[in-house]
């Protein structure tokens, strides 16, 4: 036991000498341990989105007005044991409108459902596999929108993303 102790002290002294004697020297230690791996499984994950009641035909927007509340059904289908998911909703419009149009999306009814944050719905946890979420969308034109927007198309584009999360 005494030899081991002296060997460790000698090793520490030699590392200390090497570190003080050479600029930029490094000492690296590593440990490897085997881990017990769980069973790996695979599955299918798909998401579809469709307008409830067909593609909307929104009327022209006037300053301070909003589009009729319109719903999109988002459905996840798949098989597997860990297919939790969340839905993200984003939108772009004609760049001329970007500072004068507000886009909002709710899980459920517009205005009374859960406002979907940028990180997705639900904001904590996940939806279970093979479920649907009705997403209500709304665009609002600012009351003080400039007259230069008159006659231009809003050209909205809504992106629905299904994101797999731990299940």
JSON list of N, CA, C and O in Angstrom, two decimals, residues 60-94:
[
{"chain": "A", "resi": 60, "resn": "UNK", "atom": "N", "xyz": [-62.87, 41.94, -47.57]},
{"chain": "A", "resi": 60, "resn": "UNK", "atom": "CA", "xyz": [-61.83, 42.98, -47.46]},
{"chain": "A", "resi": 60, "resn": "UNK", "atom": "C", "xyz": [-61.74, 43.47, -46.02]},
{"chain": "A", "resi": 60, "resn": "UNK", "atom": "O", "xyz": [-62.75, 43.53, -45.31]},
{"chain": "A", "resi": 61, "resn": "UNK", "atom": "N", "xyz": [-60.53, 43.81, -45.61]},
{"chain": "A", "resi": 61, "resn": "UNK", "atom": "CA", "xyz": [-60.33, 44.35, -44.26]},
{"chain": "A", "resi": 61, "resn": "UNK", "atom": "C", "xyz": [-60.28, 45.87, -44.32]},
{"chain": "A", "resi": 61, "resn": "UNK", "atom": "O", "xyz": [-59.61, 46.44, -45.17]},
{"chain": "A", "resi": 62, "resn": "UNK", "atom": "N", "xyz": [-60.97, 46.50, -43.40]},
{"chain": "A", "resi": 62, "resn": "UNK", "atom": "CA", "xyz": [-60.92, 47.94, -43.25]},
{"chain": "A", "resi": 62, "resn": "UNK", "atom": "C", "xyz": [-60.13, 48.23, -41.99]},
{"chain": "A", "resi": 62, "resn": "UNK", "atom": "O", "xyz": [-60.04, 47.38, -41.09]},
{"chain": "A", "resi": 63, "resn": "UNK", "atom": "N", "xyz": [-59.54, 49.42, -41.87]},
{"chain": "A", "resi": 63, "resn": "UNK", "atom": "CA", "xyz": [-58.80, 49.73, -40.64]},
{"chain": "A", "resi": 63, "resn": "UNK", "atom": "C", "xyz": [-59.64, 49.47, -39.39]},
{"chain": "A", "resi": 63, "resn": "UNK", "atom": "O", "xyz": [-60.80, 49.84, -39.31]},
{"chain": "A", "resi": 64, "resn": "UNK", "atom": "N", "xyz": [-59.03, 48.75, -38.44]},
{"chain": "A", "resi": 64, "resn": "UNK", "atom": "CA", "xyz": [-59.70, 48.40, -37.20]},
{"chain": "A", "resi": 64, "resn": "UNK", "atom": "C", "xyz": [-60.53, 47.13, -37.28]},
{"chain": "A", "resi": 64, "resn": "UNK", "atom": "O", "xyz": [-61.05, 46.66, -36.27]},
{"chain": "A", "resi": 65, "resn": "UNK", "atom": "N", "xyz": [-60.65, 46.53, -38.47]},
{"chain": "A", "resi": 65, "resn": "UNK", "atom": "CA", "xyz": [-61.48, 45.33, -38.64]},
{"chain": "A", "resi": 65, "resn": "UNK", "atom": "C", "xyz": [-60.62, 44.07, -38.56]},
{"chain": "A", "resi": 65, "resn": "UNK", "atom": "O", "xyz": [-59.39, 44.12, -38.64]},
{"chain": "A", "resi": 66, "resn": "UNK", "atom": "N", "xyz": [-61.29, 42.95, -38.42]},
{"chain": "A", "resi": 66, "resn": "UNK", "atom": "CA", "xyz": [-60.60, 41.66, -38.36]},
{"chain": "A", "resi": 66, "resn": "UNK", "atom": "C", "xyz": [-61.31, 40.65, -39.26]},
{"chain": "A", "resi": 66, "resn": "UNK", "atom": "O", "xyz": [-62.48, 40.82, -39.61]},
{"chain": "A", "resi": 67, "resn": "UNK", "atom": "N", "xyz": [-60.58, 39.60, -39.59]},
{"chain": "A", "resi": 67, "resn": "UNK", "atom": "CA", "xyz": [-61.16, 38.53, -40.40]},
{"chain": "A", "resi": 67, "resn": "UNK", "atom": "C", "xyz": [-62.17, 37.76, -39.55]},
{"chain": "A", "resi": 67, "resn": "UNK", "atom": "O", "xyz": [-62.08, 37.77, -38.32]},
{"chain": "A", "resi": 68, "resn": "UNK", "atom": "N", "xyz": [-63.13, 37.10, -40.19]},
{"chain": "A", "resi": 68, "resn": "UNK", "atom": "CA", "xyz": [-64.01, 36.23, -39.42]},
{"chain": "A", "resi": 68, "resn": "UNK", "atom": "C", "xyz": [-63.17, 35.13, -38.76]},
{"chain": "A", "resi": 68, "resn": "UNK", "atom": "O", "xyz": [-62.17, 34.67, -39.33]},
{"chain": "A", "resi": 69, "resn": "UNK", "atom": "N", "xyz": [-63.56, 34.73, -37.56]},
{"chain": "A", "resi": 69, "resn": "UNK", "atom": "CA", "xyz": [-62.85, 33.64, -36.87]},
{"chain": "A", "resi": 69, "resn": "UNK", "atom": "C", "xyz": [-62.99, 32.37, -37.70]},
{"chain": "A", "resi": 69, "resn": "UNK", "atom": "O", "xyz": [-64.08, 31.99, -38.09]},
{"chain": "A", "resi": 70, "resn": "UNK", "atom": "N", "xyz": [-61.87, 31.76, -38.00]},
{"chain": "A", "resi": 70, "resn": "UNK", "atom": "CA", "xyz": [-61.83, 30.59, -38.87]},
{"chain": "A", "resi": 70, "resn": "UNK", "atom": "C", "xyz": [-61.00, 29.50, -38.21]},
{"chain": "A", "resi": 70, "resn": "UNK", "atom": "O", "xyz": [-59.95, 29.78, -37.64]},
{"chain": "A", "resi": 71, "resn": "UNK", "atom": "N", "xyz": [-61.47, 28.26, -38.30]},
{"chain": "A", "resi": 71, "resn": "UNK", "atom": "CA", "xyz": [-60.77, 27.16, -37.63]},
{"chain": "A", "resi": 71, "resn": "UNK", "atom": "C", "xyz": [-60.09, 26.21, -38.62]},
{"chain": "A", "resi": 71, "resn": "UNK", "atom": "O", "xyz": [-60.60, 25.95, -39.70]},
{"chain": "A", "resi": 72, "resn": "UNK", "atom": "N", "xyz": [-58.97, 25.70, -38.14]},
{"chain": "A", "resi": 72, "resn": "UNK", "atom": "CA", "xyz": [-58.19, 24.68, -38.84]},
{"chain": "A", "resi": 72, "resn": "UNK", "atom": "C", "xyz": [-58.10, 23.48, -37.90]},
{"chain": "A", "resi": 72, "resn": "UNK", "atom": "O", "xyz": [-57.73, 23.64, -36.73]},
{"chain": "A", "resi": 73, "resn": "UNK", "atom": "N", "xyz": [-58.46, 22.30, -38.38]},
{"chain": "A", "resi": 73, "resn": "UNK", "atom": "CA", "xyz": [-58.31, 21.09, -37.56]},
{"chain": "A", "resi": 73, "resn": "UNK", "atom": "C", "xyz": [-56.94, 20.49, -37.84]},
{"chain": "A", "resi": 73, "resn": "UNK", "atom": "O", "xyz": [-56.62, 20.16, -38.99]},
{"chain": "A", "resi": 74, "resn": "UNK", "atom": "N", "xyz": [-56.16, 20.33, -36.79]},
{"chain": "A", "resi": 74, "resn": "UNK", "atom": "CA", "xyz": [-54.82, 19.74, -36.88]},
{"chain": "A", "resi": 74, "resn": "UNK", "atom": "C", "xyz": [-54.90, 18.37, -36.23]},
{"chain": "A", "resi": 74, "resn": "UNK", "atom": "O", "xyz": [-55.27, 18.25, -35.06]},
{"chain": "A", "resi": 75, "resn": "UNK", "atom": "N", "xyz": [-54.56, 17.34, -37.00]},
{"chain": "A", "resi": 75, "resn": "UNK", "atom": "CA", "xyz": [-54.68, 15.97, -36.52]},
{"chain": "A", "resi": 75, "resn": "UNK", "atom": "C", "xyz": [-53.34, 15.27, -36.62]},
{"chain": "A", "resi": 75, "resn": "UNK", "atom": "O", "xyz": [-52.69, 15.32, -37.65]},
{"chain": "A", "resi": 76, "resn": "UNK", "atom": "N", "xyz": [-52.96, 14.62, -35.53]},
{"chain": "A", "resi": 76, "resn": "UNK", "atom": "CA", "xyz": [-51.74, 13.81, -35.52]},
{"chain": "A", "resi": 76, "resn": "UNK", "atom": "C", "xyz": [-52.16, 12.36, -35.56]},
{"chain": "A", "resi": 76, "resn": "UNK", "atom": "O", "xyz": [-53.11, 11.95, -34.91]},
{"chain": "A", "resi": 77, "resn": "UNK", "atom": "N", "xyz": [-51.47, 11.60, -36.38]},
{"chain": "A", "resi": 77, "resn": "UNK", "atom": "CA", "xyz": [-51.71, 10.16, -36.47]},
{"chain": "A", "resi": 77, "resn": "UNK", "atom": "C", "xyz": [-50.37, 9.45, -36.39]},
{"chain": "A", "resi": 77, "resn": "UNK", "atom": "O", "xyz": [-49.35, 9.98, -36.83]},
{"chain": "A", "resi": 78, "resn": "UNK", "atom": "N", "xyz": [-50.37, 8.28, -35.82]},
{"chain": "A", "resi": 78, "resn": "UNK", "atom": "CA", "xyz": [-49.13, 7.52, -35.76]},
{"chain": "A", "resi": 78, "resn": "UNK", "atom": "C", "xyz": [-49.27, 6.34, -34.83]},
{"chain": "A", "resi": 78, "resn": "UNK", "atom": "O", "xyz": [-50.28, 6.15, -34.17]},
{"chain": "A", "resi": 79, "resn": "UNK", "atom": "N", "xyz": [-48.21, 5.57, -34.83]},
{"chain": "A", "resi": 79, "resn": "UNK", "atom": "CA", "xyz": [-48.16, 4.46, -33.88]},
{"chain": "A", "resi": 79, "resn": "UNK", "atom": "C", "xyz": [-46.78, 4.46, -33.26]},
{"chain": "A", "resi": 79, "resn": "UNK", "atom": "O", "xyz": [-45.82, 4.93, -33.83]},
{"chain": "A", "resi": 80, "resn": "UNK", "atom": "N", "xyz": [-46.70, 4.00, -32.08]},
{"chain": "A", "resi": 80, "resn": "UNK", "atom": "CA", "xyz": [-45.46, 4.00, -31.31]},
{"chain": "A", "resi": 80, "resn": "UNK", "atom": "C", "xyz": [-45.82, 4.19, -29.86]},
{"chain": "A", "resi": 80, "resn": "UNK", "atom": "O", "xyz": [-46.99, 4.35, -29.50]},
{"chain": "A", "resi": 81, "resn": "UNK", "atom": "N", "xyz": [-44.83, 4.20, -29.02]},
{"chain": "A", "resi": 81, "resn": "UNK", "atom": "CA", "xyz": [-45.11, 4.32, -27.60]},
{"chain": "A", "resi": 81, "resn": "UNK", "atom": "C", "xyz": [-44.74, 5.68, -27.03]},
{"chain": "A", "resi": 81, "resn": "UNK", "atom": "O", "xyz": [-45.09, 5.98, -25.90]},
{"chain": "A", "resi": 82, "resn": "UNK", "atom": "N", "xyz": [-44.06, 6.51, -27.77]},
{"chain": "A", "resi": 82, "resn": "UNK", "atom": "CA", "xyz": [-43.61, 7.80, -27.24]},
{"chain": "A", "resi": 82, "resn": "UNK", "atom": "C", "xyz": [-43.93, 8.94, -28.19]},
{"chain": "A", "resi": 82, "resn": "UNK", "atom": "O", "xyz": [-43.10, 9.79, -28.46]},
{"chain": "A", "resi": 83, "resn": "UNK", "atom": "N", "xyz": [-45.14, 8.95, -28.73]},
{"chain": "A", "resi": 83, "resn": "UNK", "atom": "CA", "xyz": [-45.48, 9.97, -29.72]},
{"chain": "A", "resi": 83, "resn": "UNK", "atom": "C", "xyz": [-46.27, 11.12, -29.12]},
{"chain": "A", "resi": 83, "resn": "UNK", "atom": "O", "xyz": [-47.37, 11.44, -29.56]},
{"chain": "A", "resi": 84, "resn": "UNK", "atom": "N", "xyz": [-45.73, 11.77, -28.11]},
{"chain": "A", "resi": 84, "resn": "UNK", "atom": "CA", "xyz": [-46.31, 13.01, -27.65]},
{"chain": "A", "resi": 84, "resn": "UNK", "atom": "C", "xyz": [-46.00, 14.09, -28.67]},
{"chain": "A", "resi": 84, "resn": "UNK", "atom": "O", "xyz": [-45.01, 14.01, -29.40]},
{"chain": "A", "resi": 85, "resn": "UNK", "atom": "N", "xyz": [-46.83, 15.13, -28.74]},
{"chain": "A", "resi": 85, "resn": "UNK", "atom": "CA", "xyz": [-46.58, 16.17, -29.74]},
{"chain": "A", "resi": 85, "resn": "UNK", "atom": "C", "xyz": [-47.17, 17.50, -29.28]},
{"chain": "A", "resi": 85, "resn": "UNK", "atom": "O", "xyz": [-47.93, 17.58, -28.34]},
{"chain": "A", "resi": 86, "resn": "UNK", "atom": "N", "xyz": [-46.75, 18.55, -29.98]},
{"chain": "A", "resi": 86, "resn": "UNK", "atom": "CA", "xyz": [-47.33, 19.88, -29.78]},
{"chain": "A", "resi": 86, "resn": "UNK", "atom": "C", "xyz": [-47.50, 20.52, -31.16]},
{"chain": "A", "resi": 86, "resn": "UNK", "atom": "O", "xyz": [-46.87, 20.11, -32.12]},
{"chain": "A", "resi": 87, "resn": "UNK", "atom": "N", "xyz": [-48.37, 21.51, -31.22]},
{"chain": "A", "resi": 87, "resn": "UNK", "atom": "CA", "xyz": [-48.63, 22.19, -32.48]},
{"chain": "A", "resi": 87, "resn": "UNK", "atom": "C", "xyz": [-48.12, 23.63, -32.39]},
{"chain": "A", "resi": 87, "resn": "UNK", "atom": "O", "xyz": [-48.28, 24.29, -31.38]},
{"chain": "A", "resi": 88, "resn": "UNK", "atom": "N", "xyz": [-47.46, 24.05, -33.46]},
{"chain": "A", "resi": 88, "resn": "UNK", "atom": "CA", "xyz": [-46.99, 25.44, -33.59]},
{"chain": "A", "resi": 88, "resn": "UNK", "atom": "C", "xyz": [-47.73, 26.07, -34.75]},
{"chain": "A", "resi": 88, "resn": "UNK", "atom": "O", "xyz": [-47.97, 25.42, -35.77]},
{"chain": "A", "resi": 89, "resn": "UNK", "atom": "N", "xyz": [-48.06, 27.34, -34.62]},
{"chain": "A", "resi": 89, "resn": "UNK", "atom": "CA", "xyz": [-48.77, 28.06, -35.67]},
{"chain": "A", "resi": 89, "resn": "UNK", "atom": "C", "xyz": [-48.07, 29.40, -35.88]},
{"chain": "A", "resi": 89, "resn": "UNK", "atom": "O", "xyz": [-47.81, 30.13, -34.92]},
{"chain": "A", "resi": 90, "resn": "UNK", "atom": "N", "xyz": [-47.75, 29.70, -37.12]},
{"chain": "A", "resi": 90, "resn": "UNK", "atom": "CA", "xyz": [-47.15, 30.99, -37.45]},
{"chain": "A", "resi": 90, "resn": "UNK", "atom": "C", "xyz": [-47.75, 31.51, -38.75]},
{"chain": "A", "resi": 90, "resn": "UNK", "atom": "O", "xyz": [-48.43, 30.77, -39.46]},
{"chain": "A", "resi": 91, "resn": "UNK", "atom": "N", "xyz": [-47.51, 32.77, -39.03]},
{"chain": "A", "resi": 91, "resn": "UNK", "atom": "CA", "xyz": [-48.08, 33.36, -40.23]},
{"chain": "A", "resi": 91, "resn": "UNK", "atom": "C", "xyz": [-47.16, 34.44, -40.78]},
{"chain": "A", "resi": 91, "resn": "UNK", "atom": "O", "xyz": [-46.43, 35.11, -40.04]},
{"chain": "A", "resi": 92, "resn": "UNK", "atom": "N", "xyz": [-47.24, 34.60, -42.09]},
{"chain": "A", "resi": 92, "resn": "UNK", "atom": "CA", "xyz": [-46.61, 35.73, -42.76]},
{"chain": "A", "resi": 92, "resn": "UNK", "atom": "C", "xyz": [-47.68, 36.40, -43.62]},
{"chain": "A", "resi": 92, "resn": "UNK", "atom": "O", "xyz": [-48.67, 35.77, -44.00]},
{"chain": "A", "resi": 93, "resn": "UNK", "atom": "N", "xyz": [-47.48, 37.68, -43.88]},
{"chain": "A", "resi": 93, "resn": "UNK", "atom": "CA", "xyz": [-48.38, 38.44, -44.74]},
{"chain": "A", "resi": 93, "resn": "UNK", "atom": "C", "xyz": [-47.54, 39.26, -45.71]},
{"chain": "A", "resi": 93, "resn": "UNK", "atom": "O", "xyz": [-46.32, 39.33, -45.57]},
{"chain": "A", "resi": 94, "resn": "UNK", "atom": "N", "xyz": [-48.19, 39.88, -46.66]},
{"chain": "A", "resi": 94, "resn": "UNK", "atom": "CA", "xyz": [-47.53, 40.81, -47.58]},
{"chain": "A", "resi": 94, "resn": "UNK", "atom": "C", "xyz": [-46.67, 41.76, -46.73]},
{"chain": "A", "resi": 94, "resn": "UNK", "atom": "O", "xyz": [-47.18, 42.35, -45.78]}
]
